[in-house]
mmCIF file of C-alpha atoms in Angstrom:
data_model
loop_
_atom_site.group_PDB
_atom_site.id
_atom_site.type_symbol
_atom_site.label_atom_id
_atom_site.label_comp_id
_atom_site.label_asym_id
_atom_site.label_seq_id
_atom_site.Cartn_x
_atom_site.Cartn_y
_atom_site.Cartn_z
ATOM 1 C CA UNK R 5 -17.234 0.058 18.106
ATOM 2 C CA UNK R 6 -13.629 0.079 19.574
ATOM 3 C CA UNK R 7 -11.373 3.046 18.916
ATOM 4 C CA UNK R 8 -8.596 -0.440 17.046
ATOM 5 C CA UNK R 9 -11.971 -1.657 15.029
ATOM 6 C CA UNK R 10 -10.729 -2.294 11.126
ATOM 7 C CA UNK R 11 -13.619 -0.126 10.011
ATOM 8 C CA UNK R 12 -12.329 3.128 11.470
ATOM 9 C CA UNK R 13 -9.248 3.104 9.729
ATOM 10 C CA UNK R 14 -10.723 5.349 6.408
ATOM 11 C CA UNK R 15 -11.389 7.968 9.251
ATOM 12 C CA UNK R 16 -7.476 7.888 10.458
ATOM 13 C CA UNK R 17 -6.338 7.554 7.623
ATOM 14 C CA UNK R 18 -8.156 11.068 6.547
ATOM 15 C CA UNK R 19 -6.886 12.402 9.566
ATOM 16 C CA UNK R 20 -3.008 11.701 8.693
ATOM 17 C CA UNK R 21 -3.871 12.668 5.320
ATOM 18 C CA UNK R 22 -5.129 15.939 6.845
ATOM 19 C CA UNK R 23 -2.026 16.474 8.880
ATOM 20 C CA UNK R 24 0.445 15.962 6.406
ATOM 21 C CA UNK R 25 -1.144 18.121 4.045
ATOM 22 C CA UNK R 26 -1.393 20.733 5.841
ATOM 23 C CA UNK R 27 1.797 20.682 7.666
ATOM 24 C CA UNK R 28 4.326 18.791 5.622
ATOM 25 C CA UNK R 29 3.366 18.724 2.078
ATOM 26 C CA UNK R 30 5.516 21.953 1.005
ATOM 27 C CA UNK R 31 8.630 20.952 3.444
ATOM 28 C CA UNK R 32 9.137 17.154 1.939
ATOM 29 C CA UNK R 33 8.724 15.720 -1.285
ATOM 30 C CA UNK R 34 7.401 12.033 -0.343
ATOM 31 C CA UNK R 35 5.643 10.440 2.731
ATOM 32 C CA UNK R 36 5.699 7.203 4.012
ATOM 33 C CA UNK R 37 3.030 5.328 5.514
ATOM 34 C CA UNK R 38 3.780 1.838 7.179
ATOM 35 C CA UNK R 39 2.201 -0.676 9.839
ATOM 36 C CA UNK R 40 3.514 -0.487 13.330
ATOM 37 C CA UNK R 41 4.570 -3.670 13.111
ATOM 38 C CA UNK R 42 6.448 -3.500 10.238
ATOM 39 C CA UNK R 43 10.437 -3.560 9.686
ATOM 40 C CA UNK R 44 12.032 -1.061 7.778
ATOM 41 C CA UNK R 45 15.584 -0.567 6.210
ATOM 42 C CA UNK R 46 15.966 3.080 6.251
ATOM 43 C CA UNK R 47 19.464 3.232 4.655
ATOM 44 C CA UNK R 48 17.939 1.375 1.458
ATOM 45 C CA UNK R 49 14.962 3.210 1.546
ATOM 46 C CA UNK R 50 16.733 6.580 1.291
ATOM 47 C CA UNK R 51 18.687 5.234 -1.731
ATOM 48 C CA UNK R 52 15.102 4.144 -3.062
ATOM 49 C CA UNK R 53 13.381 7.582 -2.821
ATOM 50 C CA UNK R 54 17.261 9.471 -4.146
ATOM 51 C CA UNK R 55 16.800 6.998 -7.356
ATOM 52 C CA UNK R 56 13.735 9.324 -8.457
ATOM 53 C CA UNK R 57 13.917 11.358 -10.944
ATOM 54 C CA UNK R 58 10.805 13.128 -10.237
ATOM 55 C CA UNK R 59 8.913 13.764 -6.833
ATOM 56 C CA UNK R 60 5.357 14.546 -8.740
ATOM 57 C CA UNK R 61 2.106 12.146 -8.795
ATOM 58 C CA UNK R 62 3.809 9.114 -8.156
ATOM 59 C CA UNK R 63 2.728 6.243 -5.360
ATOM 60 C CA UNK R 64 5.612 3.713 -4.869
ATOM 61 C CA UNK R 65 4.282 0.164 -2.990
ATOM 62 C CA UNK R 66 3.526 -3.219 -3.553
ATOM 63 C CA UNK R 67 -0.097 -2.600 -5.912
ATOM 64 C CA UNK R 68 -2.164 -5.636 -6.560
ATOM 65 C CA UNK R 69 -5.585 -6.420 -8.593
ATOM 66 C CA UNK R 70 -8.533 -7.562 -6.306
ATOM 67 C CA UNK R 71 -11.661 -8.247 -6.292
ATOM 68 C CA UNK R 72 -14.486 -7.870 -3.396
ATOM 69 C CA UNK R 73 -14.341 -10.343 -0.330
ATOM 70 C CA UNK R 74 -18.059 -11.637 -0.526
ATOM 71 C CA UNK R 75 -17.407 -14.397 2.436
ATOM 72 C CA UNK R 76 -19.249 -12.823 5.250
ATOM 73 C CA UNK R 77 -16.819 -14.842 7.846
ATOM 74 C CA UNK R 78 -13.559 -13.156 6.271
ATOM 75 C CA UNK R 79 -11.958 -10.107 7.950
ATOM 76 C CA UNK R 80 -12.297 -7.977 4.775
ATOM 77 C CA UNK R 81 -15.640 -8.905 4.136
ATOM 78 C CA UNK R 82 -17.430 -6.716 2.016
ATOM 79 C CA UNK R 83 -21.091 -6.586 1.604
ATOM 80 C CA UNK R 84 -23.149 -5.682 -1.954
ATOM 81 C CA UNK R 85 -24.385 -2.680 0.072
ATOM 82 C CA UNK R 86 -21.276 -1.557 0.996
ATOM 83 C CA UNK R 87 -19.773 -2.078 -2.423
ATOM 84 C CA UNK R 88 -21.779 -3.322 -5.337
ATOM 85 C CA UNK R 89 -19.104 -3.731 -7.599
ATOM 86 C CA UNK R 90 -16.737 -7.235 -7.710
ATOM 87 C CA UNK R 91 -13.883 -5.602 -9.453
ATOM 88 C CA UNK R 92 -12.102 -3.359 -7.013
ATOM 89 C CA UNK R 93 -8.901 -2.472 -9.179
ATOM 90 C CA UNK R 94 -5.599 -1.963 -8.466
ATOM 91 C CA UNK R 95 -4.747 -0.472 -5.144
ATOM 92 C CA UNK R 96 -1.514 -0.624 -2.445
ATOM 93 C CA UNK R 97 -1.241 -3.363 0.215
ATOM 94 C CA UNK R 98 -1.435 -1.013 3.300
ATOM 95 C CA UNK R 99 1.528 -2.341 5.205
ATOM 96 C CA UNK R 100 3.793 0.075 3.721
ATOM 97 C CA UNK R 101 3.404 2.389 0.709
ATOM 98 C CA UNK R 102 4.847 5.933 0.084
ATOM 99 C CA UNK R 103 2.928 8.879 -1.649
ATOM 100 C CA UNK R 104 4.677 12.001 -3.344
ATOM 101 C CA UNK R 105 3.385 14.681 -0.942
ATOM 102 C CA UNK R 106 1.813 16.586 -4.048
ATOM 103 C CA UNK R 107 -0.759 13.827 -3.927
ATOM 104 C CA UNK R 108 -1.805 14.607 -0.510
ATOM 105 C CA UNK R 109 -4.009 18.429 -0.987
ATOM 106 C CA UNK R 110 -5.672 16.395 -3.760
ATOM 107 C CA UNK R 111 -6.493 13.429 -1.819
ATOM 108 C CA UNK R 112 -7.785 15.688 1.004
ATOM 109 C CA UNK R 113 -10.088 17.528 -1.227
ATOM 110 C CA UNK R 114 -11.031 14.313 -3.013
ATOM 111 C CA UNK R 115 -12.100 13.199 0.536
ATOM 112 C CA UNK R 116 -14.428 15.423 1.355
ATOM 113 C CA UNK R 117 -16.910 13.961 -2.089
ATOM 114 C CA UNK R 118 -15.547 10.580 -2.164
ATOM 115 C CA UNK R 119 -17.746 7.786 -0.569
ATOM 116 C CA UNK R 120 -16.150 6.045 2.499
ATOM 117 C CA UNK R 121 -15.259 2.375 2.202
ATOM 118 C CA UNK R 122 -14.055 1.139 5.223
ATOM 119 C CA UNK R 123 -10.964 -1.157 3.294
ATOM 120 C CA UNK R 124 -8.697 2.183 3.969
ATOM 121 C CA UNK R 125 -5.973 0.497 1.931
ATOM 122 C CA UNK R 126 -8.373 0.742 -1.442
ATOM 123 C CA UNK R 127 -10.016 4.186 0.023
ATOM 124 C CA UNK R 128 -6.528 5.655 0.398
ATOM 125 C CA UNK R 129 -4.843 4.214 -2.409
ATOM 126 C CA UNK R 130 -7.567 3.935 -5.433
ATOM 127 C CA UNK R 131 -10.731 6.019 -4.150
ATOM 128 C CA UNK R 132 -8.646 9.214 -3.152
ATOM 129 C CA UNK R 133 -6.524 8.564 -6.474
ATOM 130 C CA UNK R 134 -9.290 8.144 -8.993
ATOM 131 C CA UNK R 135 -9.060 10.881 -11.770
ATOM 132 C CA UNK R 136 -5.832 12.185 -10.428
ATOM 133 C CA UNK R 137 -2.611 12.177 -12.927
ATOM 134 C CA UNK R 138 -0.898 9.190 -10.752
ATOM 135 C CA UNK R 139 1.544 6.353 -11.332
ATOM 136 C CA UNK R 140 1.755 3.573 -9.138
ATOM 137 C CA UNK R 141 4.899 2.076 -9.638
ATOM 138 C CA UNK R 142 5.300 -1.478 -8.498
ATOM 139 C CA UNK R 143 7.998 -2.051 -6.053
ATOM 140 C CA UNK R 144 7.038 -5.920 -4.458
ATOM 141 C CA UNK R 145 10.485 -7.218 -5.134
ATOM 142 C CA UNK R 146 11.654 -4.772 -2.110
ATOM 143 C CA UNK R 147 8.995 -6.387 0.239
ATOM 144 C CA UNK R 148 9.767 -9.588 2.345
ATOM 145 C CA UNK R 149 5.980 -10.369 3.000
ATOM 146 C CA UNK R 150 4.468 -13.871 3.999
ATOM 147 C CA UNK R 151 1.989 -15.767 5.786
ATOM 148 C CA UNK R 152 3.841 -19.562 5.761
ATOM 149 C CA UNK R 153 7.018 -20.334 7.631
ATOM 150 C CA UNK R 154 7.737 -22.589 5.027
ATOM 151 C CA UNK R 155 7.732 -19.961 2.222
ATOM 152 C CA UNK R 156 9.508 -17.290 4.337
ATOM 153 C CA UNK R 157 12.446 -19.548 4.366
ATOM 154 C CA UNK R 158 12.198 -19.929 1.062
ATOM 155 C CA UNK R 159 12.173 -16.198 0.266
ATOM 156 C CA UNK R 160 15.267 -15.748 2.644
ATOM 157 C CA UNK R 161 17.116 -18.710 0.750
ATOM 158 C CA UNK R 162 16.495 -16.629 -2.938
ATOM 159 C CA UNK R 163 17.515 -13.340 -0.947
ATOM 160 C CA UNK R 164 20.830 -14.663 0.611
ATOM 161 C CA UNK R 165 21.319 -16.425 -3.108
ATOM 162 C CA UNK R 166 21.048 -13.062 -5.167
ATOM 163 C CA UNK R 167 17.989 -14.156 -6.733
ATOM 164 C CA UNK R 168 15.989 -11.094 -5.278
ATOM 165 C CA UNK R 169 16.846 -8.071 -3.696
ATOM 166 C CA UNK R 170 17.522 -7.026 -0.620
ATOM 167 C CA UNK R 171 14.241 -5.829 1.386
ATOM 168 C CA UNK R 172 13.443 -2.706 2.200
ATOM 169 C CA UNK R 173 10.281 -4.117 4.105
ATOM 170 C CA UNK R 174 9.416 -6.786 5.970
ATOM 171 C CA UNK R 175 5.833 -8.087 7.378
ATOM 172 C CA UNK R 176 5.728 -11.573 8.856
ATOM 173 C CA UNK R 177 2.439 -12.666 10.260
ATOM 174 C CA UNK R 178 0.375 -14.691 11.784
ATOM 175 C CA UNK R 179 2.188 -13.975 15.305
ATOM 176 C CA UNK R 180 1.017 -17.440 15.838
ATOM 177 C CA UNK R 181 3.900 -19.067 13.574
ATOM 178 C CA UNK R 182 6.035 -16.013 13.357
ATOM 179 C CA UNK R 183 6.521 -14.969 17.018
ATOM 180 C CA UNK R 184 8.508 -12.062 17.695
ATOM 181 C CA UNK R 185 12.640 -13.658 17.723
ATOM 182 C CA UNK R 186 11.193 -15.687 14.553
ATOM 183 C CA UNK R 187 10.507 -12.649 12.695
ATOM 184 C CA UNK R 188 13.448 -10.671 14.092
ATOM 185 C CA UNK R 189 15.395 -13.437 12.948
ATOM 186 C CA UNK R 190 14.280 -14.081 9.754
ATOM 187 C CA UNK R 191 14.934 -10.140 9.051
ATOM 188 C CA UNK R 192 18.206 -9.113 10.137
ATOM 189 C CA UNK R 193 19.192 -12.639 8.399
ATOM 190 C CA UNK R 194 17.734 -10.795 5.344
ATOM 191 C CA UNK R 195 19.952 -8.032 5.507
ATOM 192 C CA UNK R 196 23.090 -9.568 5.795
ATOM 193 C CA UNK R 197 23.513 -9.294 2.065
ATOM 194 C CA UNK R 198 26.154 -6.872 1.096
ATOM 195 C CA UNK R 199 23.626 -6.826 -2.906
ATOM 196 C CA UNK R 200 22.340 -3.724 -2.839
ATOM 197 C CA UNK R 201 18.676 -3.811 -3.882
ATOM 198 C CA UNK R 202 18.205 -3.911 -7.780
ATOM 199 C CA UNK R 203 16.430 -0.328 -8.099
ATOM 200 C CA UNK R 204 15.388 -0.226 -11.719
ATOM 201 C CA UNK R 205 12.404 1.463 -13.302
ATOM 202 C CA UNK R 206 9.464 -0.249 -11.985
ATOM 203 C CA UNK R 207 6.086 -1.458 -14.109
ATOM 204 C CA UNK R 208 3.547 1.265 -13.004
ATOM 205 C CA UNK R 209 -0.344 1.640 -13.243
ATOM 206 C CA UNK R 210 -2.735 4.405 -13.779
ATOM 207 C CA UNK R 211 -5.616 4.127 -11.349
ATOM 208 C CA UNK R 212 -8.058 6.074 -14.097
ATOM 209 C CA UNK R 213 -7.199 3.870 -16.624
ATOM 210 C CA UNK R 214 -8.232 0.902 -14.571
ATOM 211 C CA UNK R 215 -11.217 2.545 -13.184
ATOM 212 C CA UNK R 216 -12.132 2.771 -17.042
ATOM 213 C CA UNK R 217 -11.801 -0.778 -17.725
ATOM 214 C CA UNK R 218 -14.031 -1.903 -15.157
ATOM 215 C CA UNK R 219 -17.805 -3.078 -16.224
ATOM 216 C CA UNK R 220 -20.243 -0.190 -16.091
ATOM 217 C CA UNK R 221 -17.494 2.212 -14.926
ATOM 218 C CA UNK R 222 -19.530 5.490 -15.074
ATOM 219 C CA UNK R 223 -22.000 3.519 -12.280
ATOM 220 C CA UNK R 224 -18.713 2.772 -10.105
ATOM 221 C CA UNK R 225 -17.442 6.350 -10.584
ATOM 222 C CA UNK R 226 -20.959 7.577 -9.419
ATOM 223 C CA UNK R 227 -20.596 5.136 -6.632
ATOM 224 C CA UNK R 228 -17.347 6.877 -5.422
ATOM 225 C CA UNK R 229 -19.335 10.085 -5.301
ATOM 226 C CA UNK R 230 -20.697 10.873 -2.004
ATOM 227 C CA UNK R 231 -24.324 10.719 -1.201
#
């Protein structure tokens, strides 16, 4: 297995995790965790984190509802074996989410019990979370994400019109139709709004609570308990 091979990722992942915890977690009050090939307005960002009025048991990223990838073609397949359950909750899309650092001691302990599911975004984001005292707060608005050309003009059109905010983040991909002047393009012409990004109190999730609504939830909670 390659050292870049998708299904190594839980294992860095718990190694960052590890890191942080022990090094940073009593220095700064939230961490952020992005793709390398992501792009990044720190300047908003800052702002973002300074609108908070608390630091504690919070995740702040773009969360979405899923459920298991059964096609055995797709990149995020997912076997019955690996995950018997076709709910998988709500969870962070990986290219860019940020944790309070409070979070991270309890994640680390929660790793060493929790069963390993290679989709790190879900292990990192719902598995390490479950039973924890956590809001997710939804923060999509601040993300200038796509897959189409077609729509990613169309997102740039509603930004430049003040019908969204300005991004904080942006991840354009495949590199097939977004080569590398497309998407630099198609970003700093994204940030040439002077509107500040509308910051407001986001909608927000509790990972337990979801767990809980999820068909024979004591089985999946059993399932997230190490063998």
């Amino acid at each position: 297995m390659a050292l870049d091979d998708y299904r190594l990722l839980p294992s860095k992942a718990h190694s960052w995790i590890r890191f942080v915890a022990r090094r940073c977690a009593k220095k700064f009050k939230f961490v952020l965790k992005i793709d390398d090939d992501v792009n990044v307005n720190f300047d908003l960002f800052t702002k973002l984190l300074e609108t908070r009025e608390t630091a504690k048991e919070q995740v702040l990223c773009s969360p979405f509802k899923h459920i298991a990838d059964r096609r055995s073609k797709s990149t995020w397949y997912l076997s019955k074996k690996e995950f018997p359950y076709r709910n998988l909750g709500y969870f962070c899309a990986g290219l860019a989410y940020v944790l309070s650092t409070d979070l991270l001691p309890k994640m680390l302990r929660n790793s060493a019990y929790r069963r390993v599911v290679w989709l790190d975004d879900w292990y990192v984001t719902h598995a390490l979370l479950v039973g924890e005292d956590v809001r997710i707060y939804d923060i999509s608005s601040l993300y200038f994400v796509s897959e189409n050309i077609q729509d990613a003009y169309s997102q740039l059109a509603q930004i430049q019109l003040g019908l969204r905010p300005l991004p904080i983040f942006s991840h354009l991909r495949p590199r097939k139709f977004f080569t590398s002047h497309r998407q630099t393009f198609l970003w700093e012409e994204s940030q040439k709004c002077l509107l500040e990004p509308l910051i407001e109190e986001s909608e927000y999730y509790y990972i337990e609570n979801e767990v809980e609504k999820v068909k024979q939830a004591s089985s999946l909670n059993n399932f997230l308990i190490a063998q």
